[in-house]
Amino acid sequence: MPTIVFASPKGGAGKSTSAVVLATELAGRGATVAIIDADPNKPVSRWAGRPGKPETLTVVANATEDSILDQIDQAARQAAFVIVDLEGTASLMVGYAISRADLVIVPTQGSLLDATEAVKAIRLVRNMEKTAGKTIPTAVLFTRTSAAIRPRSLQAIEAEFANSGVRVLGTQMHERDAFRAIFSFGGSLSDLDRGQVGNVAAAIANARTFTAEVLSVIKSGGPAIGAAA
Ligand SMILES: Nc1ncnc2c1ncn2[C@@H]1O[C@H](COP(=O)(O)OP(=O)(O)O)[C@@H](O)[C@H]1O
Ligand SMILES: [Mg+2]
């Protein structure tokens, strides 16, 4: 039933990758999952068209501004988890999806230029909170970070988010070939050929930690960003 929305106006922030990793991890645990592909470029539908999509995972394609609210509501009645992958713009469709979210995840790479785009997504959530008259739990997710080092520049950005009351997930999606490879080959991380793709085990561990943290944030409700600011 919870609806998790991946939002950022920045293309390449890691929305689709993180959405599919979360969805396949949840489905791998036996949960029913619906992913709403709300990006006209249809990255999730193309992934689903390759072999290996888990049976408990369905993809709802062709979301439009007119249809997305009904599609989310219907999916939420049928699946244990609804995940929405949005396009990298600030459209009415993005606002509608955010208004239905139990958790908005704002992926961002770890540079200041990228973080500025993440702030735009957070502002949009704040405005949707005012429009909807409710709080919408939101968290920033750092993507494509190094598993080996935590640069000072990244620590400074994390501190800035924390100072302005924005929750940053403790788990980062590290830069891993395996996260790209599921889009090339289809299926889940566990389906990847370990002879062909490096360090699949580390990617799986990363996906599990990420999923566990998302579940715990949803369970706790999480501080709404507006409330903390
Ligand atoms: N954690 C990651 N590790 C390696 N590559 C990644 C990771 N996250 C995203 N990418 C790559 O970065 C690019 C943009 O990611 P994508 O998920 O499509 O972003 P968005 O949906 O926000 O536009 C893609 O080529 C994708 O394969
Ligand atoms: Mg995308």
GROMACS .gro file of C-alpha atoms in nm, residues 54-194:
model
  141
   54PRO     CA    1   0.991  -1.074  -1.101
   55GLU     CA    2   0.642  -1.223  -1.126
   56THR     CA    3   0.509  -1.021  -0.834
   57LEU     CA    4   0.614  -0.696  -0.999
   58THR     CA    5   0.387  -0.515  -1.245
   59VAL     CA    6   0.467  -0.205  -1.447
   60VAL     CA    7   0.198   0.051  -1.515
   61ALA     CA    8   0.299   0.235  -1.830
   62ASN     CA    9   0.164   0.537  -2.015
   63ALA     CA   10   0.102   0.754  -1.710
   64THR     CA   11  -0.020   1.100  -1.807
   65GLU     CA   12  -0.113   1.410  -1.615
   66ASP     CA   13  -0.479   1.306  -1.643
   67SER     CA   14  -0.429   0.943  -1.546
   68ILE     CA   15  -0.158   0.935  -1.280
   69LEU     CA   16  -0.371   0.993  -0.969
   70ASP     CA   17  -0.614   0.715  -1.067
   71GLN     CA   18  -0.323   0.486  -1.163
   72ILE     CA   19  -0.156   0.538  -0.823
   73ASP     CA   20  -0.482   0.485  -0.634
   74GLN     CA   21  -0.564   0.169  -0.826
   75ALA     CA   22  -0.211   0.030  -0.788
   76ALA     CA   23  -0.219   0.107  -0.415
   77ARG     CA   24  -0.534  -0.104  -0.381
   78GLN     CA   25  -0.374  -0.399  -0.559
   79ALA     CA   26  -0.005  -0.403  -0.463
   80ALA     CA   27   0.176  -0.404  -0.131
   81PHE     CA   28   0.410  -0.131  -0.261
   82VAL     CA   29   0.365   0.134  -0.528
   83ILE     CA   30   0.679   0.293  -0.669
   84VAL     CA   31   0.657   0.592  -0.902
   85ASP     CA   32   0.942   0.676  -1.139
   86LEU     CA   33   0.903   1.034  -1.255
   87GLU     CA   34   1.044   1.227  -1.546
   88GLY     CA   35   1.315   1.486  -1.483
   89THR     CA   36   1.098   1.795  -1.505
   90ALA     CA   37   0.871   1.992  -1.276
   91SER     CA   38   0.537   1.909  -1.437
   92LEU     CA   39   0.186   1.891  -1.298
   93MET     CA   40   0.220   1.511  -1.318
   94VAL     CA   41   0.518   1.528  -1.081
   95GLY     CA   42   0.318   1.739  -0.837
   96TYR     CA   43   0.022   1.500  -0.849
   97ALA     CA   44   0.244   1.199  -0.779
   98ILE     CA   45   0.414   1.377  -0.488
   99SER     CA   46   0.074   1.461  -0.339
  100ARG     CA   47  -0.002   1.087  -0.313
  101ALA     CA   48   0.337   0.983  -0.169
  102ASP     CA   49   0.395   0.818   0.166
  103LEU     CA   50   0.763   0.885   0.103
  104VAL     CA   51   0.934   1.101  -0.158
  105ILE     CA   52   1.291   0.998  -0.231
  106VAL     CA   53   1.503   1.267  -0.395
  107PRO     CA   54   1.809   1.104  -0.551
  108THR     CA   55   2.108   1.325  -0.615
  109GLN     CA   56   2.469   1.281  -0.708
  110GLY     CA   57   2.712   1.421  -0.458
  111SER     CA   58   2.807   1.753  -0.616
  112LEU     CA   59   2.683   2.097  -0.521
  113LEU     CA   60   2.540   2.151  -0.870
  114ASP     CA   61   2.336   1.834  -0.834
  115ALA     CA   62   2.230   1.916  -0.479
  116THR     CA   63   2.089   2.248  -0.603
  117GLU     CA   64   1.855   2.050  -0.826
  118ALA     CA   65   1.758   1.829  -0.533
  119VAL     CA   66   1.663   2.142  -0.339
  120LYS     CA   67   1.419   2.231  -0.619
  121ALA     CA   68   1.248   1.894  -0.574
  122ILE     CA   69   1.230   1.949  -0.199
  123ARG     CA   70   1.073   2.292  -0.253
  124LEU     CA   71   0.814   2.133  -0.478
  125VAL     CA   72   0.732   1.881  -0.203
  126ARG     CA   73   0.693   2.168   0.045
  127ASN     CA   74   0.449   2.339  -0.188
  128MET     CA   75   0.258   2.015  -0.239
  129GLU     CA   76   0.238   1.978   0.140
  130LYS     CA   77   0.070   2.318   0.155
  131THR     CA   78  -0.160   2.231  -0.135
  132ALA     CA   79  -0.258   1.895   0.010
  133GLY     CA   80  -0.275   2.022   0.370
  134LYS     CA   81  -0.066   1.734   0.502
  135THR     CA   82   0.295   1.644   0.562
  136ILE     CA   83   0.479   1.436   0.303
  137PRO     CA   84   0.784   1.251   0.439
  138THR     CA   85   1.084   1.316   0.217
  139ALA     CA   86   1.444   1.201   0.211
  140VAL     CA   87   1.748   1.274  -0.002
  141LEU     CA   88   1.935   0.973  -0.142
  142PHE     CA   89   2.293   1.017  -0.256
  143THR     CA   90   2.362   0.814  -0.570
  144ARG     CA   91   2.668   0.708  -0.764
  145THR     CA   92   2.893   0.780  -0.468
  146SER     CA   93   3.220   0.602  -0.410
  147ALA     CA   94   3.202   0.296  -0.187
  148ALA     CA   95   3.562   0.357  -0.086
  149ILE     CA   96   3.582   0.727   0.003
  150ARG     CA   97   3.350   0.990   0.144
  151PRO     CA   98   3.485   1.316   0.002
  152ARG     CA   99   3.480   1.635   0.209
  153SER     CA  100   3.263   1.804  -0.054
  154LEU     CA  101   2.994   1.538  -0.003
  155GLN     CA  102   3.012   1.572   0.375
  156ALA     CA  103   2.962   1.947   0.339
  157ILE     CA  104   2.650   1.898   0.127
  158GLU     CA  105   2.513   1.642   0.372
  159ALA     CA  106   2.568   1.887   0.657
  160GLU     CA  107   2.388   2.160   0.464
  161PHE     CA  108   2.083   1.940   0.407
  162ALA     CA  109   2.081   1.840   0.772
  163ASN     CA  110   2.105   2.205   0.882
  164SER     CA  111   1.799   2.294   0.678
  165GLY     CA  112   1.603   2.006   0.829
  166VAL     CA  113   1.615   1.777   0.530
  167ARG     CA  114   1.646   1.407   0.602
  168VAL     CA  115   1.934   1.239   0.421
  169LEU     CA  116   1.923   0.860   0.402
  170GLY     CA  117   2.221   0.700   0.572
  171THR     CA  118   2.243   0.453   0.284
  172GLN     CA  119   2.390   0.575  -0.043
  173MET     CA  120   2.355   0.405  -0.381
  174HIS     CA  121   2.718   0.357  -0.467
  175GLU     CA  122   2.853   0.370  -0.820
  176ARG     CA  123   2.829   0.006  -0.928
  177ASP     CA  124   2.830  -0.152  -1.268
  178ALA     CA  125   2.563  -0.398  -1.147
  179PHE     CA  126   2.310  -0.115  -1.108
  180ARG     CA  127   2.359  -0.027  -1.475
  181ALA     CA  128   2.369  -0.389  -1.584
  182ILE     CA  129   2.013  -0.475  -1.477
  183PHE     CA  130   1.894  -0.224  -1.738
  184SER     CA  131   2.105  -0.389  -2.007
  185PHE     CA  132   2.018  -0.749  -1.922
  186GLY     CA  133   1.683  -0.718  -1.740
  187GLY     CA  134   1.576  -0.881  -1.416
  188SER     CA  135   1.713  -0.831  -1.066
  189LEU     CA  136   2.066  -0.794  -0.931
  190SER     CA  137   2.061  -1.160  -0.825
  191ASP     CA  138   1.999  -1.266  -1.189
  192LEU     CA  139   2.321  -1.102  -1.313
  193ASP     CA  140   2.598  -1.322  -1.445
  194ARG     CA  141   2.878  -1.274  -1.193
   0.00000   0.00000   0.00000
